[in-house]
Amino acid sequence: MNGSAHTSGPVLAAYRYCETVTGHEARNFAYGIRLLPTAKRQAMSALYAFSRRVDDIGDGDLAPAEKAERLDATRQLLTRVRSGEVREDDTDPVAVALADAARVFPIPLEGLDELIDGVLMDVRGETYETWDDLAVYCRCVAGAIGRLSLGVFGTVNGHDHARAAEYADTLGLALQLTNILRDVREDAGNGRTYLPAQDLAKFGCAAGFHSDTAPPGSDFAGLVEFEVRRARSLFATGYRLLPMLDRRSGACVAAMAGIYRRLLDRIAADPDAVLRGRVSLPGHQKAYVAVRGLAGLDARRTARSPREDT
């Protein structure tokens, strides 16, 4: 399917801008969306470019009050997109692309409001006492992205969209918890703590992670093992989404989720590595995961056995 056949020049240019942003900035995300047909790839790039703008505000160097103002302006832009006020000749290519994507696909744009809400939690420096507290944040910044993406992917063979949205949301939580484990040292350096205080206290890690070694007397490996088990359970549930998608959409999701699933395995094998630096997968392994997704191996495995071995 070629979604560009009847698309105007200004909109095509806007999509090209978003695809450029995605290609440059989305190291893991880009492996998945390359597997999509044109129209879906363009829409996913528009979603990514808007989400990236929100994340960059939250991660930038502005004062909290200025960040809040920028996020409010971004929410106002989203309101314009939602109400159909963005014209093809608008000077903001991300808004133009997102507005067109929302006309082509039933994208639940309120998910981007949730993303803004989640980034505002970062701006306020919120911490989380329990997993249930952290899950609220994860649903805003990652689960919402899963549900937005499902608006582009759609479901097949009569599968219930509401159930698919639950799986997409859960898969987002799995990816975000993996991100949190990977970035625990970097986040500590930026004054952020995401892991639940209850869990940190349980494993003697309440002092935080400010060096390349775990806090004295802590059971850091036990903490990581505990969170890895939680993430694997979320992945097992979230992977039930795959048989509900068409082949190429399923390949996209399997590629993105598979990269993070293998990243989680690397963290589990060497917990202290996340204190020494950023854990990542080499490019050839990411390519392998993408090929595996395109072949439908993960989707067939999930269809045979919904409860993934962990």
PDB file of N, CA and C in Angstrom, residues 95-147:
ATOM      1  N   ALA A  95       3.133  19.193  13.113  1.00  0.00           N
ATOM      2  CA  ALA A  95       1.688  19.382  13.237  1.00  0.00           C
ATOM      3  C   ALA A  95       0.974  18.993  11.946  1.00  0.00           C
ATOM      4  N   VAL A  96       1.546  19.375  10.802  1.00  0.00           N
ATOM      5  CA  VAL A  96       0.940  19.037   9.510  1.00  0.00           C
ATOM      6  C   VAL A  96       0.872  17.524   9.335  1.00  0.00           C
ATOM      7  N   ALA A  97       1.976  16.840   9.615  1.00  0.00           N
ATOM      8  CA  ALA A  97       2.018  15.385   9.448  1.00  0.00           C
ATOM      9  C   ALA A  97       1.076  14.697  10.422  1.00  0.00           C
ATOM     10  N   LEU A  98       1.065  15.131  11.674  1.00  0.00           N
ATOM     11  CA  LEU A  98       0.209  14.502  12.667  1.00  0.00           C
ATOM     12  C   LEU A  98      -1.265  14.713  12.322  1.00  0.00           C
ATOM     13  N   ALA A  99      -1.610  15.915  11.853  1.00  0.00           N
ATOM     14  CA  ALA A  99      -2.999  16.191  11.475  1.00  0.00           C
ATOM     15  C   ALA A  99      -3.436  15.281  10.328  1.00  0.00           C
ATOM     16  N   ASP A 100      -2.554  15.083   9.353  1.00  0.00           N
ATOM     17  CA  ASP A 100      -2.903  14.204   8.242  1.00  0.00           C
ATOM     18  C   ASP A 100      -3.020  12.757   8.710  1.00  0.00           C
ATOM     19  N   ALA A 101      -2.088  12.321   9.539  1.00  0.00           N
ATOM     20  CA  ALA A 101      -2.142  10.948  10.050  1.00  0.00           C
ATOM     21  C   ALA A 101      -3.438  10.697  10.808  1.00  0.00           C
ATOM     22  N   ALA A 102      -3.880  11.690  11.575  1.00  0.00           N
ATOM     23  CA  ALA A 102      -5.111  11.545  12.348  1.00  0.00           C
ATOM     24  C   ALA A 102      -6.345  11.520  11.445  1.00  0.00           C
ATOM     25  N   ARG A 103      -6.240  12.085  10.244  1.00  0.00           N
ATOM     26  CA  ARG A 103      -7.347  11.997   9.285  1.00  0.00           C
ATOM     27  C   ARG A 103      -7.381  10.623   8.614  1.00  0.00           C
ATOM     28  N   VAL A 104      -6.202  10.039   8.422  1.00  0.00           N
ATOM     29  CA  VAL A 104      -6.109   8.759   7.720  1.00  0.00           C
ATOM     30  C   VAL A 104      -6.404   7.579   8.633  1.00  0.00           C
ATOM     31  N   PHE A 105      -5.975   7.667   9.894  1.00  0.00           N
ATOM     32  CA  PHE A 105      -6.101   6.557  10.835  1.00  0.00           C
ATOM     33  C   PHE A 105      -6.871   7.007  12.086  1.00  0.00           C
ATOM     34  N   PRO A 106      -7.562   6.070  12.745  1.00  0.00           N
ATOM     35  CA  PRO A 106      -8.297   6.408  13.974  1.00  0.00           C
ATOM     36  C   PRO A 106      -7.360   6.450  15.189  1.00  0.00           C
ATOM     37  N   ILE A 107      -6.479   7.434  15.191  1.00  0.00           N
ATOM     38  CA  ILE A 107      -5.479   7.561  16.257  1.00  0.00           C
ATOM     39  C   ILE A 107      -6.117   8.222  17.476  1.00  0.00           C
ATOM     40  N   PRO A 108      -6.037   7.604  18.645  1.00  0.00           N
ATOM     41  CA  PRO A 108      -6.600   8.217  19.854  1.00  0.00           C
ATOM     42  C   PRO A 108      -5.668   9.299  20.389  1.00  0.00           C
ATOM     43  N   LEU A 109      -5.807  10.508  19.868  1.00  0.00           N
ATOM     44  CA  LEU A 109      -4.851  11.574  20.160  1.00  0.00           C
ATOM     45  C   LEU A 109      -4.784  11.944  21.637  1.00  0.00           C
ATOM     46  N   GLU A 110      -5.782  11.538  22.416  1.00  0.00           N
ATOM     47  CA  GLU A 110      -5.705  11.812  23.849  1.00  0.00           C
ATOM     48  C   GLU A 110      -4.496  11.117  24.490  1.00  0.00           C
ATOM     49  N   GLY A 111      -3.970  10.095  23.802  1.00  0.00           N
ATOM     50  CA  GLY A 111      -2.753   9.456  24.293  1.00  0.00           C
ATOM     51  C   GLY A 111      -1.576  10.422  24.333  1.00  0.00           C
ATOM     52  N   LEU A 112      -1.544  11.396  23.434  1.00  0.00           N
ATOM     53  CA  LEU A 112      -0.471  12.390  23.469  1.00  0.00           C
ATOM     54  C   LEU A 112      -0.666  13.364  24.619  1.00  0.00           C
ATOM     55  N   ASP A 113      -1.913  13.607  25.006  1.00  0.00           N
ATOM     56  CA  ASP A 113      -2.157  14.372  26.238  1.00  0.00           C
ATOM     57  C   ASP A 113      -1.593  13.621  27.444  1.00  0.00           C
ATOM     58  N   GLU A 114      -1.768  12.302  27.457  1.00  0.00           N
ATOM     59  CA  GLU A 114      -1.224  11.497  28.551  1.00  0.00           C
ATOM     60  C   GLU A 114       0.294  11.581  28.575  1.00  0.00           C
ATOM     61  N   LEU A 115       0.915  11.560  27.390  1.00  0.00           N
ATOM     62  CA  LEU A 115       2.365  11.698  27.338  1.00  0.00           C
ATOM     63  C   LEU A 115       2.801  13.016  27.961  1.00  0.00           C
ATOM     64  N   ILE A 116       2.130  14.091  27.625  1.00  0.00           N
ATOM     65  CA  ILE A 116       2.452  15.395  28.211  1.00  0.00           C
ATOM     66  C   ILE A 116       2.279  15.346  29.727  1.00  0.00           C
ATOM     67  N   ASP A 117       1.206  14.703  30.193  1.00  0.00           N
ATOM     68  CA  ASP A 117       1.003  14.556  31.631  1.00  0.00           C
ATOM     69  C   ASP A 117       2.179  13.831  32.280  1.00  0.00           C
ATOM     70  N   GLY A 118       2.665  12.768  31.620  1.00  0.00           N
ATOM     71  CA  GLY A 118       3.781  12.010  32.159  1.00  0.00           C
ATOM     72  C   GLY A 118       5.054  12.826  32.223  1.00  0.00           C
ATOM     73  N   VAL A 119       5.323  13.601  31.184  1.00  0.00           N
ATOM     74  CA  VAL A 119       6.529  14.428  31.182  1.00  0.00           C
ATOM     75  C   VAL A 119       6.420  15.517  32.250  1.00  0.00           C
ATOM     76  N   LEU A 120       5.219  16.008  32.495  1.00  0.00           N
ATOM     77  CA  LEU A 120       5.036  16.970  33.589  1.00  0.00           C
ATOM     78  C   LEU A 120       5.373  16.344  34.943  1.00  0.00           C
ATOM     79  N   MET A 121       5.133  15.045  35.088  1.00  0.00           N
ATOM     80  CA  MET A 121       5.564  14.358  36.310  1.00  0.00           C
ATOM     81  C   MET A 121       7.075  14.450  36.463  1.00  0.00           C
ATOM     82  N   ASP A 122       7.801  14.281  35.353  1.00  0.00           N
ATOM     83  CA  ASP A 122       9.262  14.433  35.383  1.00  0.00           C
ATOM     84  C   ASP A 122       9.653  15.853  35.756  1.00  0.00           C
ATOM     85  N   VAL A 123       8.986  16.816  35.171  1.00  0.00           N
ATOM     86  CA  VAL A 123       9.297  18.224  35.439  1.00  0.00           C
ATOM     87  C   VAL A 123       9.106  18.540  36.917  1.00  0.00           C
ATOM     88  N   ARG A 124       8.085  17.957  37.513  1.00  0.00           N
ATOM     89  CA  ARG A 124       7.824  18.180  38.937  1.00  0.00           C
ATOM     90  C   ARG A 124       8.733  17.354  39.838  1.00  0.00           C
ATOM     91  N   GLY A 125       9.498  16.450  39.250  1.00  0.00           N
ATOM     92  CA  GLY A 125      10.412  15.631  40.045  1.00  0.00           C
ATOM     93  C   GLY A 125       9.711  14.597  40.895  1.00  0.00           C
ATOM     94  N   GLU A 126       8.595  14.070  40.399  1.00  0.00           N
ATOM     95  CA  GLU A 126       7.851  13.099  41.186  1.00  0.00           C
ATOM     96  C   GLU A 126       8.628  11.800  41.359  1.00  0.00           C
ATOM     97  N   THR A 127       8.454  11.169  42.508  1.00  0.00           N
ATOM     98  CA  THR A 127       8.996   9.840  42.768  1.00  0.00           C
ATOM     99  C   THR A 127       7.828   8.906  43.057  1.00  0.00           C
ATOM    100  N   TYR A 128       8.120   7.602  43.153  1.00  0.00           N
ATOM    101  CA  TYR A 128       7.056   6.611  43.177  1.00  0.00           C
ATOM    102  C   TYR A 128       7.287   5.632  44.323  1.00  0.00           C
ATOM    103  N   GLU A 129       6.297   5.528  45.173  1.00  0.00           N
ATOM    104  CA  GLU A 129       6.422   4.694  46.367  1.00  0.00           C
ATOM    105  C   GLU A 129       6.273   3.213  46.038  1.00  0.00           C
ATOM    106  N   THR A 130       5.331   2.884  45.171  1.00  0.00           N
ATOM    107  CA  THR A 130       5.033   1.494  44.851  1.00  0.00           C
ATOM    108  C   THR A 130       5.034   1.284  43.341  1.00  0.00           C
ATOM    109  N   TRP A 131       4.968   0.018  42.933  1.00  0.00           N
ATOM    110  CA  TRP A 131       4.870  -0.276  41.510  1.00  0.00           C
ATOM    111  C   TRP A 131       3.582   0.294  40.926  1.00  0.00           C
ATOM    112  N   ASP A 132       2.490   0.222  41.661  1.00  0.00           N
ATOM    113  CA  ASP A 132       1.238   0.783  41.151  1.00  0.00           C
ATOM    114  C   ASP A 132       1.388   2.277  40.862  1.00  0.00           C
ATOM    115  N   ASP A 133       2.140   2.975  41.701  1.00  0.00           N
ATOM    116  CA  ASP A 133       2.384   4.404  41.462  1.00  0.00           C
ATOM    117  C   ASP A 133       3.202   4.592  40.191  1.00  0.00           C
ATOM    118  N   LEU A 134       4.271   3.811  40.058  1.00  0.00           N
ATOM    119  CA  LEU A 134       5.135   3.922  38.879  1.00  0.00           C
ATOM    120  C   LEU A 134       4.383   3.536  37.616  1.00  0.00           C
ATOM    121  N   ALA A 135       3.482   2.556  37.722  1.00  0.00           N
ATOM    122  CA  ALA A 135       2.732   2.114  36.546  1.00  0.00           C
ATOM    123  C   ALA A 135       1.886   3.239  35.961  1.00  0.00           C
ATOM    124  N   VAL A 136       1.395   4.133  36.810  1.00  0.00           N
ATOM    125  CA  VAL A 136       0.631   5.288  36.313  1.00  0.00           C
ATOM    126  C   VAL A 136       1.512   6.128  35.393  1.00  0.00           C
ATOM    127  N   TYR A 137       2.749   6.395  35.836  1.00  0.00           N
ATOM    128  CA  TYR A 137       3.697   7.149  35.017  1.00  0.00           C
ATOM    129  C   TYR A 137       4.007   6.399  33.723  1.00  0.00           C
ATOM    130  N   CYS A 138       4.288   5.102  33.848  1.00  0.00           N
ATOM    131  CA  CYS A 138       4.657   4.308  32.668  1.00  0.00           C
ATOM    132  C   CYS A 138       3.528   4.273  31.647  1.00  0.00           C
ATOM    133  N   ARG A 139       2.299   4.229  32.129  1.00  0.00           N
ATOM    134  CA  ARG A 139       1.169   4.234  31.194  1.00  0.00           C
ATOM    135  C   ARG A 139       1.089   5.554  30.436  1.00  0.00           C
ATOM    136  N   CYS A 140       1.454   6.639  31.101  1.00  0.00           N
ATOM    137  CA  CYS A 140       1.425   7.947  30.432  1.00  0.00           C
ATOM    138  C   CYS A 140       2.502   8.051  29.359  1.00  0.00           C
ATOM    139  N   VAL A 141       3.726   7.649  29.682  1.00  0.00           N
ATOM    140  CA  VAL A 141       4.835   7.910  28.766  1.00  0.00           C
ATOM    141  C   VAL A 141       5.110   6.762  27.799  1.00  0.00           C
ATOM    142  N   ALA A 142       4.547   5.574  28.058  1.00  0.00           N
ATOM    143  CA  ALA A 142       4.833   4.433  27.186  1.00  0.00           C
ATOM    144  C   ALA A 142       3.576   3.657  26.810  1.00  0.00           C
ATOM    145  N   GLY A 143       2.738   3.354  27.793  1.00  0.00           N
ATOM    146  CA  GLY A 143       1.503   2.659  27.465  1.00  0.00           C
ATOM    147  C   GLY A 143       0.658   3.449  26.482  1.00  0.00           C
ATOM    148  N   ALA A 144       0.626   4.761  26.657  1.00  0.00           N
ATOM    149  CA  ALA A 144      -0.132   5.612  25.735  1.00  0.00           C
ATOM    150  C   ALA A 144       0.417   5.516  24.317  1.00  0.00           C
ATOM    151  N   ILE A 145       1.744   5.396  24.187  1.00  0.00           N
ATOM    152  CA  ILE A 145       2.343   5.264  22.858  1.00  0.00           C
ATOM    153  C   ILE A 145       1.911   3.953  22.214  1.00  0.00           C
ATOM    154  N   GLY A 146       1.807   2.902  23.023  1.00  0.00           N
ATOM    155  CA  GLY A 146       1.317   1.643  22.495  1.00  0.00           C
ATOM    156  C   GLY A 146      -0.103   1.756  21.969  1.00  0.00           C
ATOM    157  N   ARG A 147      -0.957   2.441  22.713  1.00  0.00           N
ATOM    158  CA  ARG A 147      -2.346   2.603  22.289  1.00  0.00           C
ATOM    159  C   ARG A 147      -2.460   3.512  21.066  1.00  0.00           C
TER     160      ARG A 147
END
